[in-house]
Amino acid sequence: MTYIKPKFRHPDLQKNKLGYTIDYYEGSLSTLCAGCGHDSISGAIIRACFEANIEPHKVAKMSGIGCSSKTPAYFLSNSHGFNSVHGRMPSVATGANMANRDLIYFGVSGDGDTASIGMGQFVHVIRRNLNMVYLVMNNGCYGLTKGQDSATADCGSKNKTGNINLFEGIDLVSLGLELGAGFVAQSFSGDKGQLVPLIKAAMAHLGFALINVVSPCVTFNNNVGSTKSYDYIREHIEATSTFDFVPEMTEIKTDYSEGEIKQIAMHDGSLIQLNKLTKDWDPTNRSSAMNAMLNAKENNEFLTGLIYIDPESVETHELIQTSKTPLNQLSQSTLCPGNMALAEINADLR
Amino acid sequence: MKPTDIKDPEYFHKVVDCQYACPAHTPVPEYIRLIAQERYTEAYMVNWDSNVFPGILGRTCDRPCEPACRRGRVDEEPVAICRLKRVAADNRNKDDVKSLMPKGPFNPNGKKVALIGAGPAALTVARDLAPIGYEIHLYDEQKLGGGFMRSQIPSFRLPEEVLNDEVNYILDLGIHTQFNHYVSSLKEVLDKGYDAVFIGSGAPKGRDLNVAGREEGKANIHIGINWLSSVAFEHIDKIGKKVIVLGGGNTAMDCCRTARRLGGEEVKVCVRSPFSEMKASPWEKEDAIHEDIPILDNHVPVEFVIKDGKLAGMMFDKVHAAYDDKGKRKLVSTGEPPIFIEADDVLIAIGQENSFPWIERDLGLEFDEWGMPKVDETTFASTHPKVFFGGDAAFGPKNVITAVAHGHQGAVSIDLACQGKNLMDRLDPMVNLHSMKMGIHEWAYDSPVTIDDRFIVPLADKKKALSDRKLEVELGFDKLTGFKEAQRCLNCDVQTVFSEDKCIECDACVDICPTMCITFTENEESEEVLRQKLTVPANELTQDLYVSAELKTKRVMVKDENVCLHCGLCAERCPTSAWDMQKFLYNVTKTHTGCTA
Ligand SMILES: Cc1cc2nc3c(=O)[nH]c(=O)nc-3n(C[C@H](O)[C@H](O)[C@H](O)COP(=O)(O)OP(=O)(O)OC[C@H]3O[C@@H](n4cnc5c(N)ncnc54)[C@H](O)[C@@H]3O)c2cc1C
Ligand SMILES: Cc1ncc(C[n+]2csc(CCOP(=O)(O)OP(=O)(O)O)c2C)c(N)n1
Ligand code: SF4
Ligand code: SF4
Ligand code: SF4
Ligand SMILES: [Mg+2]
């Protein structure tokens, strides 16, 4: 039995702007099944945070229960984290975010954790537009409890035991669009080239950012007939566009021909740059994004990339006008102004 | 790039950096694992089979393997490969070793071979040929076998009994020794009717320094290698209090350290070149400095100073190194007045040369313009069909392990020649590749990578060492330290073997690899472009890329072998066993197969 990750790293590793090499963003060694898509996504999160020069102590990893929800242990060891209860990550994330708005809230959930037990919490956190990344590692099954069909399993998909799913699957992307999410993307664990910039853009987005990542479960749902297997996804994958995330102050070097290219400015000065591949799709137009999803479904395509973005979206703190300063930086007298202040409020309400 | 042909034995051989760099291609990780398992005798035999002198080399080898060692590319320092060899030698069971070696009398094959010189090259030929029936006649002008290993390498680095043991293993194979026998004519030897003659006479001539005062001072001016051999054979046992050693190579280091032990109190090494460019190995310089011997660099000798008809010291010109556009070095005088250094004795250790006054030039054996015999680099054949060369005699002064490697190949050639076969009909190396998988997360080798720094070999007390020429300075690793040092070895012979037909391109191996060796990407025509495309660009050009055939997604797997830790994590994380860890054994084919560990 070995299973210890050696301490040595490549001697030529680059440093990011903060002076860290990528291994500073690693987590402990994964205990998931060998070949699990979730591990690849962890790898993409590590790379995205490294490349985006994220200070690890400015990140809070939030999760529920499931193999997917275990992954925060496998990336960003130097960040904060809260592994909550099954399906309840959104409310814990909401509480944390309300108390300290200065952190990046990185939520990781599974399709079971989100679309079954956690559905109630999921829809509400979207409508409140909590400033967080919500990444679903979607394998179409309950991996941790041995592979039962989940609510995102497609109708007609066959699982490992040979059973065909009779029920309609929930499409989390369409649901997010419907509920008003300001950043909606879809990707595949096996496509880091696309996933890494998407994660960077999601972290830069102010407001709720949903990324639904199909992530094959090698042990229970990678069989022939499954619509969430490596082979099936690779055969049906279509990208909305090429996708570049350009951090602020960087010169734009891509040489796309005029007309196909679209640039979207983010609130922090960074840019998203797209070269559109999908016809009649405008990523800043919600109904066109919804249409693109419907069309893809009709054509049996798995549409990936950025689906929709509203760079102007207004997040919870702005909506409810909370303090600009995190609660832990307020003095006791500000936090608890005393009986006189309470009396004043009460008098106002009389 | 084309997919890598892993069936070519040289591909994986190159991955085992130490073995590849070793002139005799000793299977290093194989013996290091045996040491870790306390199987010292077997570790010794793996060495003996390939390098013939494990105890000697474990103390004195030039260790070209260590600068090549992979560990040195990920850690501060390489594995102490050489000193581990000594652990095997020191702890072997001598009776068991004897029983594993070929035992005579051997069935004679009717062929007789003369070996001239009893250094490591000729002794290797003897060991390889005697067990397959050759009658070996070994000539040396010295009274005992070993060549320079006996006459030059001082006893404080190589104790006599270690040398005797390993020379005798060979002589005990029924070798006919003709010691105290200077061969003054090759023609005479050939006329005796030998089927082949191997010349392993070394490079026995020390270079002199003919500047003013050389003749007048000659009583106190000595050629380094002659002086060392006089010390070794106990013709000389003292030297003056003040000694200058000229030269910056390993011979100079042995001279100055020996002088310290024979009464030299103020011993100085004076070398023309800058310190960093001296020829001596770094560890030999360290050892000299440790014995309070200053090394004065940029000192060019001008003349021997004679007072009252006796050597009084030497004058030096101080220089600095200047380099022209082509990087060629010139030593330029600083213009300072010459420096006088007092000395009772001077040892000249500025190089050695070959010399073959005893070889007639009309035997059909051709020499080049520098007086060196024409020798084939693969077969070691000369232009005379019965005469072969090896060791320092073949291509000038090198080291023991190179002499051994030459000896093996010379023996193969002699065996082929005696059978009337073509000398190029050499057998390929023996290779073997087999899986180390025993179960999930379970391998037949210690795959975890330790983080220990290289362990330091303890030394004998300095005062004691300096008062006894024969006291060995290095004490060697004890068993426990030997084990810990052995665990630093990365097992580079346990190869990562990839089967593209099994890969589902899940990226698990990419994500787990601690040193980011693996990239899945579109292939490129040019290796240069592909190297730059990898997750970490592969800039170590001496290290190969392992490129797979095209995968389902039209990409290829590319692995940069450079800093692979052979930790096996890729294979542990692979859901389909597309990666496997397989032990690769590479053995240079020699004449005899008489012993197996
Ligand atoms: C001071 C010094 C220190 C060294 N230290 C090291 C070291 O630490 N590690 C290392 O790897 N290498 C070392 N070397 C180099 C190493 O000793 C030689 O490279 C190696 O011994 C060469 O082996 P060989 O078989 O070619 O012949 P040699 O070892 O040179 O042996 C040749 C033998 O042939 C005999 N001979 C020559 N001509 C005749 C003749 N006509 N008739 C009869 N006999 C003859 C000589 O007496 C000698 O015994 C050192 C060399 C010197 C000078
Ligand atoms: C309240 C509660 N109900 C049920 C469970 C059992 N349970 C654990 S994980 C899981 C499903 C996880 O599925 P998903 O979120 O898709 O994660 P995956 O393992 O597939 O990544 C369930 C039902 C639980 N832990 N807690
Ligand atoms: S780590 Fe071990 S096997 Fe690898 S080069 Fe060094 S000694 Fe040889
Ligand atoms: S053995 Fe595999 S995981 Fe380990 S360093 Fe080499 S390629 Fe990477
Ligand atoms: S882990 Fe195995 S199956 Fe997955 S990409 Fe690597 S070699 Fe292929
Ligand atoms: Mg799931």
Short mmCIF file of C-alpha atoms in Angstrom, two decimals, chain A residues 44-286:
data_model
loop_
_atom_site.label_atom_id
_atom_site.label_comp_id
_atom_site.label_asym_id
_atom_site.label_seq_id
_atom_site.Cartn_x
_atom_site.Cartn_y
_atom_site.Cartn_z
CA ALA A 44 -9.17 22.45 -13.20
CA ILE A 45 -10.09 24.44 -10.06
CA ILE A 46 -6.46 24.25 -8.88
CA ARG A 47 -5.19 25.49 -12.21
CA ALA A 48 -7.82 28.24 -12.49
CA CYS A 49 -7.04 29.63 -9.03
CA PHE A 50 -3.31 29.48 -9.72
CA GLU A 51 -3.64 31.23 -13.07
CA ALA A 52 -6.08 33.83 -11.76
CA ASN A 53 -3.64 34.73 -8.95
CA ILE A 54 -6.23 33.98 -6.30
CA GLU A 55 -4.99 34.31 -2.74
CA PRO A 56 -5.95 30.97 -1.22
CA HIS A 57 -6.91 32.52 2.12
CA LYS A 58 -9.49 34.61 0.30
CA VAL A 59 -11.45 31.53 -0.77
CA ALA A 60 -14.09 29.59 1.16
CA LYS A 61 -14.88 26.17 -0.26
CA MET A 62 -18.47 25.15 0.46
CA SER A 63 -20.04 21.76 -0.17
CA GLY A 64 -22.81 19.34 0.75
CA ILE A 65 -22.59 15.56 0.74
CA GLY A 66 -21.54 13.20 -2.02
CA CYS A 67 -18.34 12.20 -3.79
CA SER A 68 -18.48 15.58 -5.48
CA SER A 69 -18.93 17.33 -2.16
CA LYS A 70 -15.82 15.58 -0.82
CA THR A 71 -13.60 17.16 -3.43
CA PRO A 72 -12.92 20.45 -1.58
CA ALA A 73 -10.54 18.33 0.49
CA TYR A 74 -8.61 17.64 -2.70
CA PHE A 75 -7.93 21.21 -3.78
CA LEU A 76 -6.90 24.47 -2.14
CA SER A 77 -5.59 23.14 1.16
CA ASN A 78 -4.68 26.68 2.15
CA SER A 79 -8.27 27.95 1.86
CA HIS A 80 -11.24 27.98 4.21
CA GLY A 81 -13.85 25.30 3.85
CA PHE A 82 -17.17 24.03 5.13
CA ASN A 83 -18.44 20.57 4.30
CA SER A 84 -22.10 20.92 5.25
CA VAL A 85 -25.17 18.71 5.25
CA HIS A 86 -26.67 16.94 2.22
CA GLY A 87 -28.34 19.54 0.00
CA ARG A 88 -27.83 22.37 2.51
CA MET A 89 -24.69 23.97 1.15
CA PRO A 90 -26.58 27.03 -0.23
CA SER A 91 -27.91 28.13 3.14
CA VAL A 92 -24.54 27.67 4.85
CA ALA A 93 -22.90 29.59 1.99
CA THR A 94 -25.53 32.31 2.34
CA GLY A 95 -24.80 32.72 6.05
CA ALA A 96 -21.07 32.83 5.51
CA ASN A 97 -21.38 35.26 2.63
CA MET A 98 -23.63 37.57 4.63
CA ALA A 99 -21.08 37.66 7.44
CA ASN A 100 -18.02 38.19 5.25
CA ARG A 101 -18.54 39.47 1.74
CA ASP A 102 -14.80 39.74 1.07
CA LEU A 103 -14.22 36.06 0.35
CA ILE A 104 -14.75 34.13 -2.84
CA TYR A 105 -17.40 31.51 -2.10
CA PHE A 106 -16.65 28.42 -4.13
CA GLY A 107 -19.53 25.97 -3.85
CA VAL A 108 -19.17 22.42 -5.05
CA SER A 109 -22.15 20.13 -5.26
CA GLY A 110 -23.36 16.98 -6.96
CA ASP A 111 -26.41 16.31 -9.07
CA GLY A 112 -27.99 14.46 -6.15
CA ASP A 113 -26.96 17.13 -3.67
CA THR A 114 -28.39 19.82 -5.95
CA ALA A 115 -31.27 18.40 -7.96
CA SER A 116 -32.74 15.96 -5.43
CA ILE A 117 -32.43 16.70 -1.73
CA GLY A 118 -31.01 20.17 -2.28
CA MET A 119 -33.39 21.41 -4.95
CA GLY A 120 -35.28 23.73 -2.59
CA GLN A 121 -32.11 25.43 -1.44
CA PHE A 122 -30.64 25.55 -4.94
CA VAL A 123 -33.51 27.46 -6.54
CA HIS A 124 -33.64 30.01 -3.76
CA VAL A 125 -29.97 30.77 -3.73
CA ILE A 126 -30.23 31.49 -7.45
CA ARG A 127 -33.16 33.83 -7.13
CA ARG A 128 -31.39 35.74 -4.37
CA ASN A 129 -28.33 36.03 -6.63
CA LEU A 130 -25.83 35.19 -3.89
CA ASN A 131 -22.32 36.13 -4.94
CA MET A 132 -20.77 32.70 -5.34
CA VAL A 133 -19.55 30.09 -7.78
CA TYR A 134 -21.84 27.06 -7.75
CA LEU A 135 -20.18 24.19 -9.56
CA VAL A 136 -22.15 20.98 -10.03
CA MET A 137 -20.14 17.83 -10.67
CA ASN A 138 -22.91 16.11 -12.56
CA ASN A 139 -22.56 12.36 -13.07
CA GLY A 140 -26.25 11.46 -13.38
CA CYS A 141 -26.15 9.27 -10.29
CA TYR A 142 -25.61 9.13 -6.56
CA GLY A 143 -22.01 8.08 -6.70
CA LEU A 144 -21.34 7.96 -2.97
CA THR A 145 -24.30 5.68 -2.26
CA LYS A 146 -23.42 3.26 -5.05
CA GLY A 147 -24.84 4.71 -8.19
CA GLN A 148 -28.63 5.08 -8.01
CA ASP A 149 -30.10 7.18 -10.83
CA SER A 150 -30.26 10.83 -9.90
CA ALA A 151 -32.72 13.50 -10.99
CA THR A 152 -30.38 14.66 -13.75
CA ALA A 153 -30.16 11.22 -15.37
CA ASP A 154 -31.55 11.60 -18.87
CA CYS A 155 -34.73 9.83 -19.78
CA GLY A 156 -33.71 6.65 -21.60
CA SER A 157 -30.22 6.52 -20.17
CA LYS A 158 -29.10 3.07 -19.08
CA ASN A 159 -27.28 2.57 -15.80
CA LYS A 160 -24.69 -0.03 -14.90
CA THR A 161 -27.27 -2.59 -13.76
CA GLY A 162 -29.00 -2.33 -17.13
CA ASN A 163 -32.04 -0.33 -15.95
CA ILE A 164 -33.38 2.35 -18.25
CA ASN A 165 -34.36 5.62 -16.60
CA LEU A 166 -38.06 6.30 -17.24
CA PHE A 167 -38.23 9.84 -15.94
CA GLU A 168 -37.40 13.17 -17.46
CA GLY A 169 -34.05 14.50 -16.33
CA ILE A 170 -33.70 17.94 -14.78
CA ASP A 171 -31.58 20.25 -16.88
CA LEU A 172 -29.77 22.44 -14.35
CA VAL A 173 -28.61 24.92 -16.95
CA SER A 174 -32.11 25.64 -18.25
CA LEU A 175 -33.32 25.85 -14.68
CA GLY A 176 -30.62 28.37 -13.81
CA LEU A 177 -31.51 30.47 -16.85
CA GLU A 178 -35.18 30.33 -15.92
CA LEU A 179 -34.50 31.45 -12.35
CA GLY A 180 -32.44 34.44 -13.40
CA ALA A 181 -28.85 33.35 -12.78
CA GLY A 182 -26.42 35.98 -14.10
CA PHE A 183 -23.70 33.56 -15.17
CA VAL A 184 -24.55 30.15 -16.58
CA ALA A 185 -22.07 27.76 -18.13
CA GLN A 186 -21.80 24.10 -18.95
CA SER A 187 -18.71 21.98 -19.44
CA PHE A 188 -17.16 18.52 -19.36
CA SER A 189 -14.60 17.24 -16.86
CA GLY A 190 -12.51 15.96 -19.73
CA ASP A 191 -12.10 19.39 -21.29
CA LYS A 192 -9.81 21.42 -19.04
CA GLY A 193 -8.98 23.75 -21.91
CA GLN A 194 -12.53 25.07 -21.68
CA LEU A 195 -13.25 24.47 -18.02
CA VAL A 196 -10.30 26.40 -16.59
CA PRO A 197 -11.16 29.78 -18.20
CA LEU A 198 -14.85 29.23 -17.37
CA ILE A 199 -13.98 28.83 -13.69
CA LYS A 200 -11.82 31.93 -13.79
CA ALA A 201 -14.65 33.94 -15.36
CA ALA A 202 -17.15 32.54 -12.85
CA MET A 203 -14.94 33.69 -9.98
CA ALA A 204 -14.69 37.15 -11.53
CA HIS A 205 -18.46 37.41 -11.98
CA LEU A 206 -20.31 39.42 -9.36
CA GLY A 207 -23.40 37.41 -8.38
CA PHE A 208 -24.45 33.80 -8.71
CA ALA A 209 -22.36 31.83 -11.22
CA LEU A 210 -23.55 28.35 -12.13
CA ILE A 211 -21.28 25.85 -13.88
CA ASN A 212 -22.81 22.48 -14.64
CA VAL A 213 -19.97 20.10 -15.40
CA VAL A 214 -20.72 16.62 -16.66
CA SER A 215 -18.30 14.42 -14.80
CA PRO A 216 -18.43 10.71 -15.59
CA CYS A 217 -18.66 8.27 -12.71
CA VAL A 218 -16.24 5.56 -13.84
CA THR A 219 -17.55 3.04 -11.39
CA PHE A 220 -21.34 3.30 -11.71
CA ASN A 221 -22.24 5.29 -14.80
CA ASN A 222 -19.62 4.94 -17.51
CA ASN A 223 -21.29 2.02 -19.27
CA VAL A 224 -22.54 1.76 -22.83
CA GLY A 225 -26.05 3.28 -22.95
CA SER A 226 -25.35 5.89 -20.30
CA THR A 227 -25.63 9.47 -21.51
CA LYS A 228 -23.06 10.62 -18.97
CA SER A 229 -20.19 8.38 -19.98
CA TYR A 230 -16.84 9.57 -21.34
CA ASP A 231 -17.61 8.13 -24.75
CA TYR A 232 -21.17 9.47 -25.00
CA ILE A 233 -20.21 12.99 -24.01
CA ARG A 234 -17.26 13.04 -26.41
CA GLU A 235 -19.55 11.94 -29.24
CA HIS A 236 -22.24 14.55 -28.52
CA ILE A 237 -20.27 17.53 -27.29
CA GLU A 238 -20.73 20.89 -29.05
CA ALA A 239 -19.26 24.15 -27.83
CA THR A 240 -21.15 27.46 -28.01
CA SER A 241 -17.91 29.26 -28.68
CA THR A 242 -14.25 29.31 -28.02
CA PHE A 243 -13.76 30.91 -24.67
CA ASP A 244 -11.01 33.12 -23.36
CA PHE A 245 -10.90 34.81 -20.03
CA VAL A 246 -8.70 37.87 -20.21
CA PRO A 247 -7.70 39.32 -16.86
CA GLU A 248 -7.66 43.07 -16.52
CA MET A 249 -4.77 45.06 -17.96
CA THR A 250 -3.79 42.31 -20.36
CA GLU A 251 -3.34 43.02 -24.00
CA ILE A 252 -5.71 41.08 -26.24
CA LYS A 253 -3.77 39.08 -28.74
CA THR A 254 -6.25 36.74 -30.38
CA ASP A 255 -6.73 37.24 -34.07
CA TYR A 256 -10.32 36.19 -34.74
CA SER A 257 -11.92 37.57 -37.86
CA GLU A 258 -14.26 40.49 -37.16
CA GLY A 259 -17.92 39.77 -36.66
CA GLU A 260 -17.67 36.36 -35.04
CA ILE A 261 -15.85 37.77 -32.07
CA LYS A 262 -17.59 39.07 -29.00
CA GLN A 263 -16.04 40.72 -26.00
CA ILE A 264 -17.83 41.10 -22.71
CA ALA A 265 -16.43 43.38 -20.02
CA MET A 266 -16.72 42.14 -16.46
CA HIS A 267 -17.27 44.45 -13.50
CA ASP A 268 -13.64 44.11 -12.32
CA GLY A 269 -12.15 45.20 -15.64
CA SER A 270 -11.46 41.72 -16.97
CA LEU A 271 -12.83 40.59 -20.29
CA ILE A 272 -14.51 37.55 -21.69
CA GLN A 273 -13.70 36.97 -25.30
CA LEU A 274 -15.77 34.59 -27.39
CA ASN A 275 -15.56 33.31 -30.88
CA LYS A 276 -19.10 32.11 -31.52
CA LEU A 277 -19.70 28.66 -32.91
CA THR A 278 -23.46 28.43 -32.26
CA LYS A 279 -25.79 30.19 -34.68
CA ASP A 280 -28.39 32.72 -33.50
CA TRP A 281 -26.97 32.76 -30.01
CA ASP A 282 -26.19 35.85 -28.02
CA PRO A 283 -24.66 35.07 -24.64
CA THR A 284 -25.95 38.31 -23.18
CA ASN A 285 -29.53 37.59 -24.20
CA ARG A 286 -31.36 35.24 -21.86
#
